PDB file of C-alpha atoms in Angstrom:
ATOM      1  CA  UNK R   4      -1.520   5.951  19.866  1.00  0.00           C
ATOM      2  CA  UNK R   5      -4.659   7.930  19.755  1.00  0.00           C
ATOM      3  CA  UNK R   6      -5.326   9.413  16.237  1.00  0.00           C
ATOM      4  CA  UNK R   7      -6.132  12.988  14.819  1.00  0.00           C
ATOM      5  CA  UNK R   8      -5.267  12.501  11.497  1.00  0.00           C
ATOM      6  CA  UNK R   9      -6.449   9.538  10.207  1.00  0.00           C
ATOM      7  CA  UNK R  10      -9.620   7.267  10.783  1.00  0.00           C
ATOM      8  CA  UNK R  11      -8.881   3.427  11.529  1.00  0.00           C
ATOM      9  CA  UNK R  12     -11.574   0.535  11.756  1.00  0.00           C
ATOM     10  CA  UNK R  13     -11.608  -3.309  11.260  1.00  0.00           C
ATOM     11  CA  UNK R  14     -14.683  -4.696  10.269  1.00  0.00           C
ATOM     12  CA  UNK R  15     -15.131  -8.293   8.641  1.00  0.00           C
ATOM     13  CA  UNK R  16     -11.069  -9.216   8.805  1.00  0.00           C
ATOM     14  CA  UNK R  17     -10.366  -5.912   6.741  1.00  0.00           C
ATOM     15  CA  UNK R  18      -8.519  -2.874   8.629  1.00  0.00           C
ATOM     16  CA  UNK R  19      -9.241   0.577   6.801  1.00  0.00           C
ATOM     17  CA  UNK R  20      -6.612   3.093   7.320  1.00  0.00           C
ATOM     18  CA  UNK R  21      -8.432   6.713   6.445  1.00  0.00           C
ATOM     19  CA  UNK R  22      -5.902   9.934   5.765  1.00  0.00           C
ATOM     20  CA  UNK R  23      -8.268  12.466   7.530  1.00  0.00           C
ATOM     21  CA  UNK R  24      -7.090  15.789   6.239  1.00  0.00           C
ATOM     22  CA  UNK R  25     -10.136  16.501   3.708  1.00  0.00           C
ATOM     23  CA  UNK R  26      -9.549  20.305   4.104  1.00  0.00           C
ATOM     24  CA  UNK R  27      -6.175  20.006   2.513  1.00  0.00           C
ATOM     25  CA  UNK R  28      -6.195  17.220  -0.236  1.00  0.00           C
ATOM     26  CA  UNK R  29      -4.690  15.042   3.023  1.00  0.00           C
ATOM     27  CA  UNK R  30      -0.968  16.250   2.506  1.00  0.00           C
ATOM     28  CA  UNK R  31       0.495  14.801   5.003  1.00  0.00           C
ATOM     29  CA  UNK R  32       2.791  16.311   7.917  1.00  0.00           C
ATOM     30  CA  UNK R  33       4.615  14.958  10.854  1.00  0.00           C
ATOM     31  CA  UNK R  34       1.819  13.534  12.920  1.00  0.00           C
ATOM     32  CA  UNK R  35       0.050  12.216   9.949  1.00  0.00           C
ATOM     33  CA  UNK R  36       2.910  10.225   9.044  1.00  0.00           C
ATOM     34  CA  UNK R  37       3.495   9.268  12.572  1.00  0.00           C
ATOM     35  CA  UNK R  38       0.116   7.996  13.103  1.00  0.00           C
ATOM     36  CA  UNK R  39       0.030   6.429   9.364  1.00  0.00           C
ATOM     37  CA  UNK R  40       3.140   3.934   9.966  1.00  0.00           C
ATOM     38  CA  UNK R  41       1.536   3.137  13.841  1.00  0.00           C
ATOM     39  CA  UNK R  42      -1.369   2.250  11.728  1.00  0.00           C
ATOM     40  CA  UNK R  43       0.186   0.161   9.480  1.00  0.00           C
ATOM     41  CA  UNK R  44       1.957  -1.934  12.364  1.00  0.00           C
ATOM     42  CA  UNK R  45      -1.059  -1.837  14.252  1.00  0.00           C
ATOM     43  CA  UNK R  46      -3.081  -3.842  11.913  1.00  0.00           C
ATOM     44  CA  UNK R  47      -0.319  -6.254  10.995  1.00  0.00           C
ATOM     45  CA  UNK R  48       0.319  -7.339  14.550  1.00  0.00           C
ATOM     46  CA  UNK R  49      -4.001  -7.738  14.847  1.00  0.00           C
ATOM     47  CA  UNK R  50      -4.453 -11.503  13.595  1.00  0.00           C
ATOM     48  CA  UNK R  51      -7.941 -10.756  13.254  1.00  0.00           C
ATOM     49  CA  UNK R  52      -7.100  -8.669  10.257  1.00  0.00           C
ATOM     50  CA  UNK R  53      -6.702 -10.496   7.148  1.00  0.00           C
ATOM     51  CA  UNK R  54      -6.108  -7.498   4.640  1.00  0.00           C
ATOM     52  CA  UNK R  55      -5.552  -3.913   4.702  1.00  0.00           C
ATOM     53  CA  UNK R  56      -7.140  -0.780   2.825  1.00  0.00           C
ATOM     54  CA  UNK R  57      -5.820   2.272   2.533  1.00  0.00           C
ATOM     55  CA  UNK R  58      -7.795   5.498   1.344  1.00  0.00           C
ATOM     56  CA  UNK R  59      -8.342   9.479   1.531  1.00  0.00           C
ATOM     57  CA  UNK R  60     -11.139  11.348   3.244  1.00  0.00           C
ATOM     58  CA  UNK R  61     -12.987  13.882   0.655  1.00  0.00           C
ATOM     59  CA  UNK R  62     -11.758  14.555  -2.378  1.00  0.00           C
ATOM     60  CA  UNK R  63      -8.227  13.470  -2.549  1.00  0.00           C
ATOM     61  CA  UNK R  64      -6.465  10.090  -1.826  1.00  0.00           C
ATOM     62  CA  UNK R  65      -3.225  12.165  -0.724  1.00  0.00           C
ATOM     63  CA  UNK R  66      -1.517  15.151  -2.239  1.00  0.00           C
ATOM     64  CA  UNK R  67       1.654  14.289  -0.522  1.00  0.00           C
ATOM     65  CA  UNK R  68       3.904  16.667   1.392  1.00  0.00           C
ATOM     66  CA  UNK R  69       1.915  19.896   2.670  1.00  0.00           C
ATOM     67  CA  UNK R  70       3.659  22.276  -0.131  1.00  0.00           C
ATOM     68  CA  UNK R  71       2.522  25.466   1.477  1.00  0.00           C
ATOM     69  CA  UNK R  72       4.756  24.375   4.834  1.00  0.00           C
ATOM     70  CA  UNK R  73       7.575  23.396   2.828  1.00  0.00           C
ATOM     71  CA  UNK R  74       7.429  26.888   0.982  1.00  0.00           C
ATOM     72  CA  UNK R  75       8.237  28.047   4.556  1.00  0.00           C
ATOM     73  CA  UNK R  76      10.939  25.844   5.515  1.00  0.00           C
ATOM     74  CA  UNK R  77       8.628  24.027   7.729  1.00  0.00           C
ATOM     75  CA  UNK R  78       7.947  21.645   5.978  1.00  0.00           C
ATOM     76  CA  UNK R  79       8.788  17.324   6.499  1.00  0.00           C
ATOM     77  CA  UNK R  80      12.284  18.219   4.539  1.00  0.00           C
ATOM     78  CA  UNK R  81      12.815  21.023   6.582  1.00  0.00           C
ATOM     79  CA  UNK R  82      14.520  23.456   3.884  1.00  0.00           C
ATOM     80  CA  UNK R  83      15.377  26.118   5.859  1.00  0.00           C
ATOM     81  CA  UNK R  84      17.548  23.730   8.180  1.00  0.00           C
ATOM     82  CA  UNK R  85      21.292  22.964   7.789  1.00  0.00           C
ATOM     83  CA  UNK R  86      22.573  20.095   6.418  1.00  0.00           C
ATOM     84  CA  UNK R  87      23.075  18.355   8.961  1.00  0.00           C
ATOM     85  CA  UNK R  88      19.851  18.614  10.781  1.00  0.00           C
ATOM     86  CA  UNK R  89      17.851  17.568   7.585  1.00  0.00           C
ATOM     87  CA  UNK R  90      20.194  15.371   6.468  1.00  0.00           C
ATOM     88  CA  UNK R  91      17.940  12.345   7.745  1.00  0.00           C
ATOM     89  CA  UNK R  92      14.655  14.370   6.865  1.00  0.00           C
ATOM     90  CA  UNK R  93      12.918  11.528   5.209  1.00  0.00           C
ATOM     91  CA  UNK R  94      14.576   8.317   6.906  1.00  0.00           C
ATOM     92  CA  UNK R  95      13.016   9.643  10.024  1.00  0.00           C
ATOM     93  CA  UNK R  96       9.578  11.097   9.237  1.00  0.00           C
ATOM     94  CA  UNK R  97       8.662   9.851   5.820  1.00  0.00           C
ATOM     95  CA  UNK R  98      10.311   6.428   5.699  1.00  0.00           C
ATOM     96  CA  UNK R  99       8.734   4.885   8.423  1.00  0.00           C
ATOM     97  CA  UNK R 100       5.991   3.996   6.200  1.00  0.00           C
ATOM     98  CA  UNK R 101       7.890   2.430   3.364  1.00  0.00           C
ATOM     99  CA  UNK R 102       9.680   0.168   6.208  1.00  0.00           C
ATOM    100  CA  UNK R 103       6.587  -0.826   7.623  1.00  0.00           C
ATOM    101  CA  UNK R 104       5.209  -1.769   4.275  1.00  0.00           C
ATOM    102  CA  UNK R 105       8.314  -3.876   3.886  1.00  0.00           C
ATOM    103  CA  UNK R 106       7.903  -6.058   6.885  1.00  0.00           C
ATOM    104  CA  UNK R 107       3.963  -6.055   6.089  1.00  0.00           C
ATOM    105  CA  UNK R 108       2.771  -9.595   4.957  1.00  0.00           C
ATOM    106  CA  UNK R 109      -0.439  -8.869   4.492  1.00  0.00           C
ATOM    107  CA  UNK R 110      -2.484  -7.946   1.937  1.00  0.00           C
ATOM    108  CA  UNK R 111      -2.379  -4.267   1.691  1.00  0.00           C
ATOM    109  CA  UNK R 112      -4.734  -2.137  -0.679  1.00  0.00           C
ATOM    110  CA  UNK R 113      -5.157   1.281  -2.324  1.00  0.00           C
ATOM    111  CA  UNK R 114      -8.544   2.485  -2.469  1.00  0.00           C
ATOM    112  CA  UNK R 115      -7.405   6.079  -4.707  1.00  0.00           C
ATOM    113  CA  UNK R 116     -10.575   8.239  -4.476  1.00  0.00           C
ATOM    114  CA  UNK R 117      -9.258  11.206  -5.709  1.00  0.00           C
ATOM    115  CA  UNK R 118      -5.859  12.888  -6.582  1.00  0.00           C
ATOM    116  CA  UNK R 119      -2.636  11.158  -5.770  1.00  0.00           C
ATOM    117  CA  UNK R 120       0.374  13.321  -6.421  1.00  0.00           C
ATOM    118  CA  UNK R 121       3.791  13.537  -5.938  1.00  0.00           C
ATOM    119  CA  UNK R 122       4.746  11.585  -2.400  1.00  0.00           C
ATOM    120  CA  UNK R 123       0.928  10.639  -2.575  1.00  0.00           C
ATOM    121  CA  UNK R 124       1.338   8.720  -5.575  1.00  0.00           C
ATOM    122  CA  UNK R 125       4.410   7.042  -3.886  1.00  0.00           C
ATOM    123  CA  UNK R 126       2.373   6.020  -1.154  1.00  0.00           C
ATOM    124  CA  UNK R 127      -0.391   4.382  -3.492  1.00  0.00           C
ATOM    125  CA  UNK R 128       2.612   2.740  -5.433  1.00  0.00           C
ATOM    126  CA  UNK R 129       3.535   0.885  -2.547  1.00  0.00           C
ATOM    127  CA  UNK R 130       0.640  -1.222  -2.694  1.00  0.00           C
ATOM    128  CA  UNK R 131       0.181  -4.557  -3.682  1.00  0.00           C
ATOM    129  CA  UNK R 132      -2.772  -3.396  -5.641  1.00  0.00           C
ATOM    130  CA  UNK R 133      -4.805  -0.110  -6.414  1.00  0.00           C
ATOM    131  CA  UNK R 134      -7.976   0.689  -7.541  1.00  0.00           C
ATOM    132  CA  UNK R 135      -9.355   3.791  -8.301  1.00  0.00           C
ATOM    133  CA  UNK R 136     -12.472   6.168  -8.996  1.00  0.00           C
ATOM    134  CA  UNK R 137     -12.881   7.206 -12.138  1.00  0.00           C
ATOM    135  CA  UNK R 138     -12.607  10.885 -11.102  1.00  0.00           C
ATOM    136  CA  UNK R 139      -9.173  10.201  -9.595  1.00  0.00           C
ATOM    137  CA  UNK R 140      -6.093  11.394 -11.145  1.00  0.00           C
ATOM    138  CA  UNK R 141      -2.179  10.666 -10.488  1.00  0.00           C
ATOM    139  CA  UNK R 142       0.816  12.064 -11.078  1.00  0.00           C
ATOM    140  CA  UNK R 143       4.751  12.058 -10.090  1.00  0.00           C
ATOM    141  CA  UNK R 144       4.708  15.608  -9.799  1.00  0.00           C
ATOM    142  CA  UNK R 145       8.095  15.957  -7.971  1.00  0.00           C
ATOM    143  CA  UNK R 146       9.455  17.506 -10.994  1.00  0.00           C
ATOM    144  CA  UNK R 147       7.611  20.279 -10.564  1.00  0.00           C
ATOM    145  CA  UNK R 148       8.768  21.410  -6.938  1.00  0.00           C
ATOM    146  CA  UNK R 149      12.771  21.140  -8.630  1.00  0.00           C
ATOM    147  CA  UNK R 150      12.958  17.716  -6.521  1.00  0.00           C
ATOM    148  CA  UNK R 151      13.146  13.864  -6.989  1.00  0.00           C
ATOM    149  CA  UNK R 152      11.315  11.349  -5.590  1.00  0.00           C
ATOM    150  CA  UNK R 153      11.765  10.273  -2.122  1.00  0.00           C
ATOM    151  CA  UNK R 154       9.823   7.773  -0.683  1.00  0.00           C
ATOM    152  CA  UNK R 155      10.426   5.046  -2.702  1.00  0.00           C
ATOM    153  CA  UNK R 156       8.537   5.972  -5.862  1.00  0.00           C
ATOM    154  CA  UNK R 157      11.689   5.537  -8.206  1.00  0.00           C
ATOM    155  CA  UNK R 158      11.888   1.678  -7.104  1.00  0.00           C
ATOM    156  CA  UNK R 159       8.397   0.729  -6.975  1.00  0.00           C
ATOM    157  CA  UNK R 160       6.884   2.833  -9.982  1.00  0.00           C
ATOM    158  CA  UNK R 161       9.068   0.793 -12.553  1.00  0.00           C
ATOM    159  CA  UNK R 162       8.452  -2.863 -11.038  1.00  0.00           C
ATOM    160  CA  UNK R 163       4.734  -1.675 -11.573  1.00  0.00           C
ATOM    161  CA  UNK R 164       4.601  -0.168 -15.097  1.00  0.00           C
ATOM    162  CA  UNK R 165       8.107  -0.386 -16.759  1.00  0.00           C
ATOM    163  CA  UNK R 166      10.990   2.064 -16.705  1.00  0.00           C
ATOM    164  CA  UNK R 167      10.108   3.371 -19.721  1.00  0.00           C
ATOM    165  CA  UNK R 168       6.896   4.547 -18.454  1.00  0.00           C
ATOM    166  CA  UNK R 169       7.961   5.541 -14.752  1.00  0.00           C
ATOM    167  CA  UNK R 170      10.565   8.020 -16.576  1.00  0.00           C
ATOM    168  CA  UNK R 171       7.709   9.702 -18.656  1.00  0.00           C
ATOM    169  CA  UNK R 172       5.847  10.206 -15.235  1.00  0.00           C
ATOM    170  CA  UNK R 173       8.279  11.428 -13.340  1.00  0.00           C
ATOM    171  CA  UNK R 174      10.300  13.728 -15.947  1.00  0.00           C
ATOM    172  CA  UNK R 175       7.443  15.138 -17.092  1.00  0.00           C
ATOM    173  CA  UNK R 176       5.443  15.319 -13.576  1.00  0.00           C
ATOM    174  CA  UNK R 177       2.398  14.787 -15.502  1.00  0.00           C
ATOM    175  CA  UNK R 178      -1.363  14.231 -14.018  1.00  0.00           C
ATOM    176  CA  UNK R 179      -2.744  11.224 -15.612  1.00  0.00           C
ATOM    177  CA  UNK R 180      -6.551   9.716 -15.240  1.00  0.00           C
ATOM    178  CA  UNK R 181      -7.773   6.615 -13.652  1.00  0.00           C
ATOM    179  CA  UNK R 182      -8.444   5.436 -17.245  1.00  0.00           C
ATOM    180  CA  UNK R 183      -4.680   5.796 -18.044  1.00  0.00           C
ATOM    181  CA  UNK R 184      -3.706   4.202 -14.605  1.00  0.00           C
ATOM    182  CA  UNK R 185      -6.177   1.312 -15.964  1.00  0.00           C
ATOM    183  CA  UNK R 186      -4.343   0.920 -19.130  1.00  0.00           C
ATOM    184  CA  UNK R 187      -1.218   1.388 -18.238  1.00  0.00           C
ATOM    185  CA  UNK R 188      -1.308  -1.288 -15.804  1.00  0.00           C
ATOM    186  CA  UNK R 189      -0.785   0.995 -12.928  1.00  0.00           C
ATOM    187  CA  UNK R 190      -4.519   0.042 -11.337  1.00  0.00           C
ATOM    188  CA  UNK R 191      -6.236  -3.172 -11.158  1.00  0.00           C
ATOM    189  CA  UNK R 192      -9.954  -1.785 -12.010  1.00  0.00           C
ATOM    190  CA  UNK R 193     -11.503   1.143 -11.911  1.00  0.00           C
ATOM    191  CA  UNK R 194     -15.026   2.556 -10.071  1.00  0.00           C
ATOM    192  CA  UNK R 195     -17.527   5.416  -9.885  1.00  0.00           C
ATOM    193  CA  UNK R 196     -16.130   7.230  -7.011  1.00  0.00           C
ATOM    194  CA  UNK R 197     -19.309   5.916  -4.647  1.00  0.00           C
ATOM    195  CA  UNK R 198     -18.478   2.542  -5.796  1.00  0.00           C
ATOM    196  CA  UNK R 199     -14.868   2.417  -5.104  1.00  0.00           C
ATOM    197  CA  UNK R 200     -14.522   1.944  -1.425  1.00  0.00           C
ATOM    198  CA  UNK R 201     -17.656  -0.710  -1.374  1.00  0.00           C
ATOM    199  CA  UNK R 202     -16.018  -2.789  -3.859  1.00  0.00           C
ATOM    200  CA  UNK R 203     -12.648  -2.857  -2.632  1.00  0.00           C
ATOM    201  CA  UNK R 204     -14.109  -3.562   0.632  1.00  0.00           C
ATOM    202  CA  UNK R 205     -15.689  -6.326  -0.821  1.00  0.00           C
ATOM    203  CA  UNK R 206     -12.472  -7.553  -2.806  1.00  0.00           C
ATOM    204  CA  UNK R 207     -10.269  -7.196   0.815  1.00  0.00           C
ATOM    205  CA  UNK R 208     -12.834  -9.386   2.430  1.00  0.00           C
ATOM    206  CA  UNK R 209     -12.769 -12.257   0.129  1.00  0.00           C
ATOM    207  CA  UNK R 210      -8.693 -11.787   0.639  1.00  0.00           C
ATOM    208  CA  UNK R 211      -9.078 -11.760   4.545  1.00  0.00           C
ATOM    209  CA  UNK R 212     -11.723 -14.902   4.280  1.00  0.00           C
ATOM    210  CA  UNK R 213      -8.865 -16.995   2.636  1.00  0.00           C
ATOM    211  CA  UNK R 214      -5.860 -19.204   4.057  1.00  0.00           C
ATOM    212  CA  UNK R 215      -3.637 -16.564   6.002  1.00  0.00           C
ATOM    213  CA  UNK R 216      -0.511 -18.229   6.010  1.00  0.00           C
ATOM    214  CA  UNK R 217      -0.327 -19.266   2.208  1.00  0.00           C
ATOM    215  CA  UNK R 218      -1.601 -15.578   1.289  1.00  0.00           C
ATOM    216  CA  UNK R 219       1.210 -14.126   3.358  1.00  0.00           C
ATOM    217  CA  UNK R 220       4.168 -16.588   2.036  1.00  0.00           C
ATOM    218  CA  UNK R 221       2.593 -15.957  -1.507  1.00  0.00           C
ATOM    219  CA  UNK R 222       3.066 -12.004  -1.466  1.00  0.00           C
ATOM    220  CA  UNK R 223       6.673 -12.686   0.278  1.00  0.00           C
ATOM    221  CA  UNK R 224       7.287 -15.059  -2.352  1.00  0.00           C
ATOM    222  CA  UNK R 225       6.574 -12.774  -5.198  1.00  0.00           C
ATOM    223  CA  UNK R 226       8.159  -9.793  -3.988  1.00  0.00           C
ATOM    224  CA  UNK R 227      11.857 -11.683  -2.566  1.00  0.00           C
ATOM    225  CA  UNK R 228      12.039 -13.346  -6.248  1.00  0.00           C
ATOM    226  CA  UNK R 229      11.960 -10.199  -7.996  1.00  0.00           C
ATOM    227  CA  UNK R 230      15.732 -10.169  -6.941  1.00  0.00           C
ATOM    228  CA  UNK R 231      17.074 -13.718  -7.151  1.00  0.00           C
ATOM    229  CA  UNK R 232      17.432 -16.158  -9.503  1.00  0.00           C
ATOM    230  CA  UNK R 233      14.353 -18.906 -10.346  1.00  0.00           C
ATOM    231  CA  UNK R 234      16.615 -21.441  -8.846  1.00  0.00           C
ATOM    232  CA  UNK R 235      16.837 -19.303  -5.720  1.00  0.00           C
ATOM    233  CA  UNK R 236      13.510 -18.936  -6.340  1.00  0.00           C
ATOM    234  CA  UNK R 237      12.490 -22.986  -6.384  1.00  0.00           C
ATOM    235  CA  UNK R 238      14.375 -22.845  -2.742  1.00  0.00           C
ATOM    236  CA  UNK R 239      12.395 -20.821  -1.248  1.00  0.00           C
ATOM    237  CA  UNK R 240       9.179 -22.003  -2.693  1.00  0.00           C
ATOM    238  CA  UNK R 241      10.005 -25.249  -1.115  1.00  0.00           C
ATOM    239  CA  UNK R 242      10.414 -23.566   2.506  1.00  0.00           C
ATOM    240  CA  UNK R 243       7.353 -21.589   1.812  1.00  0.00           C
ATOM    241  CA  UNK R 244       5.516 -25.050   0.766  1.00  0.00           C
ATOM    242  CA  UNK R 245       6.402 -26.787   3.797  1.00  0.00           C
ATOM    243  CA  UNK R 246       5.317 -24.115   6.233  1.00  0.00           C
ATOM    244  CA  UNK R 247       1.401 -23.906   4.562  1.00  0.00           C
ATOM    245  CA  UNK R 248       1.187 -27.438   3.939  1.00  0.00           C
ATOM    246  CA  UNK R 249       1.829 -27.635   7.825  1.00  0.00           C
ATOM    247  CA  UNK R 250      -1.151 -25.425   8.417  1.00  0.00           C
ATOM    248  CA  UNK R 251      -4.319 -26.481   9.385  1.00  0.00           C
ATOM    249  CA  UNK R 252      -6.076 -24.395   6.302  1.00  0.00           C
ATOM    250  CA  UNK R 253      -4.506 -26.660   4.045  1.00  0.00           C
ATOM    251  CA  UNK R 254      -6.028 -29.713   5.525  1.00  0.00           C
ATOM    252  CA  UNK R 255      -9.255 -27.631   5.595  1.00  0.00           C
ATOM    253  CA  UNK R 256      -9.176 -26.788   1.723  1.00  0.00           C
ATOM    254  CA  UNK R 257      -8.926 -30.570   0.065  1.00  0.00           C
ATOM    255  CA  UNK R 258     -11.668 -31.904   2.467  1.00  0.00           C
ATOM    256  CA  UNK R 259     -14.283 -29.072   1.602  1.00  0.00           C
ATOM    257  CA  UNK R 260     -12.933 -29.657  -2.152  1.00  0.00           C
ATOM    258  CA  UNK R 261     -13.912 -33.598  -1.569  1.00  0.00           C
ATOM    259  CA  UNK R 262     -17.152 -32.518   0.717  1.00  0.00           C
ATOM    260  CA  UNK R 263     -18.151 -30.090  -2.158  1.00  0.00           C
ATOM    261  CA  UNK R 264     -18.397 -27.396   0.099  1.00  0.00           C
ATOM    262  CA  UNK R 265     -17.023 -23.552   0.436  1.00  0.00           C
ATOM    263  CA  UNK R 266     -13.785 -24.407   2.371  1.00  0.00           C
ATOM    264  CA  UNK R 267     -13.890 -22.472   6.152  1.00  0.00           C
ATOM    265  CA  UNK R 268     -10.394 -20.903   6.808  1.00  0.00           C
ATOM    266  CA  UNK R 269      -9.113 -20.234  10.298  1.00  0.00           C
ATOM    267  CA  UNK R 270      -6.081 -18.211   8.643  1.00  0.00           C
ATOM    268  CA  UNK R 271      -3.512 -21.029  10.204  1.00  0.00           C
TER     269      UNK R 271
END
C-alpha cells in the first residue's frame, strides 16, 4: 500500500508510524485508518523490526474522528445512513486497528506530542506504553459529541488507570495535561515536546536490541493473564519458558553474563 496519510520508516530495529494530517490535528478518516492498520501489520510481519512507535505530525498526536465530516453525515459512522448500512460502521473502518494491535507481539509505543482526544486518546490507550510532551493534553471527549466510546477505550482505559478514574474521564469528557497523565499513571514519563520523539526513539531501540522472542511471549504473557487465573497463569508461563529457553538468545545471554560482556541478541 502506498501511503498519503501517514509517514512510515524503520531505522535501528524501530518502525515509526507518523499520522500525517498536521493541517487538521490528524483526525483521522477512511484512508487514514486504512493505511494506519496496513501499517501496523506491515511492521509486525518485518523481523527486522524489534519495536514500534507511534506519533502525530505537528501539533497534535490525533484528534480522532474528523468532527466537521461527521457533522455532515460523512463522517467514519456515517450518521446520515440507515441502520443497516452503518450498522458495522466501526467493525469495518475503525476496528481494524484495535484487531491488529491484538495480534501485535511486539512492542508497540505512543509517542503523544500533542492533543489526544476522544478516538485519539483510544488509539494512544492501546499502547503498551505512552509518553508524552509536556505540552500535550488528553481527554475522552466522547461525551461531548452525545456518544460513547468506540474503539476500545472503555476496556483499555480502566486496565490502565482504574475504573474509578476511566469513569471521571469519560463522563466528564475532560482535557487533562501530560502532568496529570504522569500522575495518574496513564504515561510512563514525560518530555519537552523536542525531546519526546528522540527519547522514545532511544527507549524503542534498547527494546528492539533485546531477545525478540522472550520480549514477545512476555507482553503476551501479561496481557492473556489479565483474564485467567495465576494457576492458568503458571501454565502458560511454562509453555512460554520452554519456547525462549529454546532460543538461541538465551544461550547468548548467560555466556556474555559469564564473559562479562554486553550480551549480542539475534532476536531468536
Amino acid at each position: 500500500m502506498e501511503y498519503e496519510s501517514i509517514l512510515y520508516e524503520v531505522e535501528e530495529g524501530v518502525a515509526t508510524i507518523t499520522l500525517n494530517k498536521p493541517e487538521r490535528l490528524n483526525a483521522f478518516d477512511d484512508q487514514m485508518l486504512a493505511e494506519w492498520a496496513d501499517a501496523i501489520r506491515r511492521a509486525d510481519q518485518d523481523r527486522g523490526v524489534g519495536a514500534i512507535i507511534i506519533t502525530g505530525a505537528g501539533r497534535g498526536f490525533c484528534s480522532g474522528m474528523n468532527v466537521a465530516a461527521e457533522a455532515g453525515g460523512q463522517g467514519v459512522l456515517r450518521t446520515q445512513a440507515t441502520v443497516a448500512d452503518r450498522r458495522h460502521s466501526l467493525r469495518d473502518r475503525v476496528h481494524p486497528i484495535p484487531r491488529a494491535l491484538i495480534q501485535l507481539e511486539k512492542p508497540y509505543i505512543a509517542a503523544i506530542n500533542g492533543a489526544a482526544a476522544g478516538a485519539g486518546m483510544d488509539m494512544a490507550t492501546m499502547a503498551d506504553i505512552r509518553f508524552a510532551a509536556s505540552t500535550a493534553r488528553m481527554g475522552m471527549t466522547y461525551v461531548r459529541m452525545g456518544l460513547i466510546p468506540g474503539d476500545g477505550g472503555a476496556y483499555t482505559l480502566p486496565r490502565v488507570v482504574g475504573v474509578q478514574r476511566a469513569l471521571d474521564l469519560i463522563w466528564t469528557g475532560r482535557m487533562i495535561t501530560a502532568q496529570e497523565a504522569l500522575e495518574m499513571g496513564y504515561v510512563l514519563a514525560v518530555y519537552e515536546p523536542d525531546e519526546l520523539l528522540p527519547r522514545v526513539k532511544e527507549y524503542a531501540r534498547q527494546i528492539a536490541k533485546g531477545p525478540g522472542v522472550a520480549v514477545q511471549l512476555s507482553k503476551k504473557l501479561v496481557y492473556r493473564s489479565m483474564n485467567v487465573s495465576f494457576d492458568e497463569h503458571l501454565d502458560m508461563a511454562q509453555m512460554a519458558m520452554f519456547i525462549a529457553q529454546s532460543t538461541e538468545d538465551a544461550r547468548e545471554g548467560p555466556r556474555a553474563f559469564v564473559e562479562k560482556r554486553e550480551p549480542q541478541f539475534k532476536g531468536y
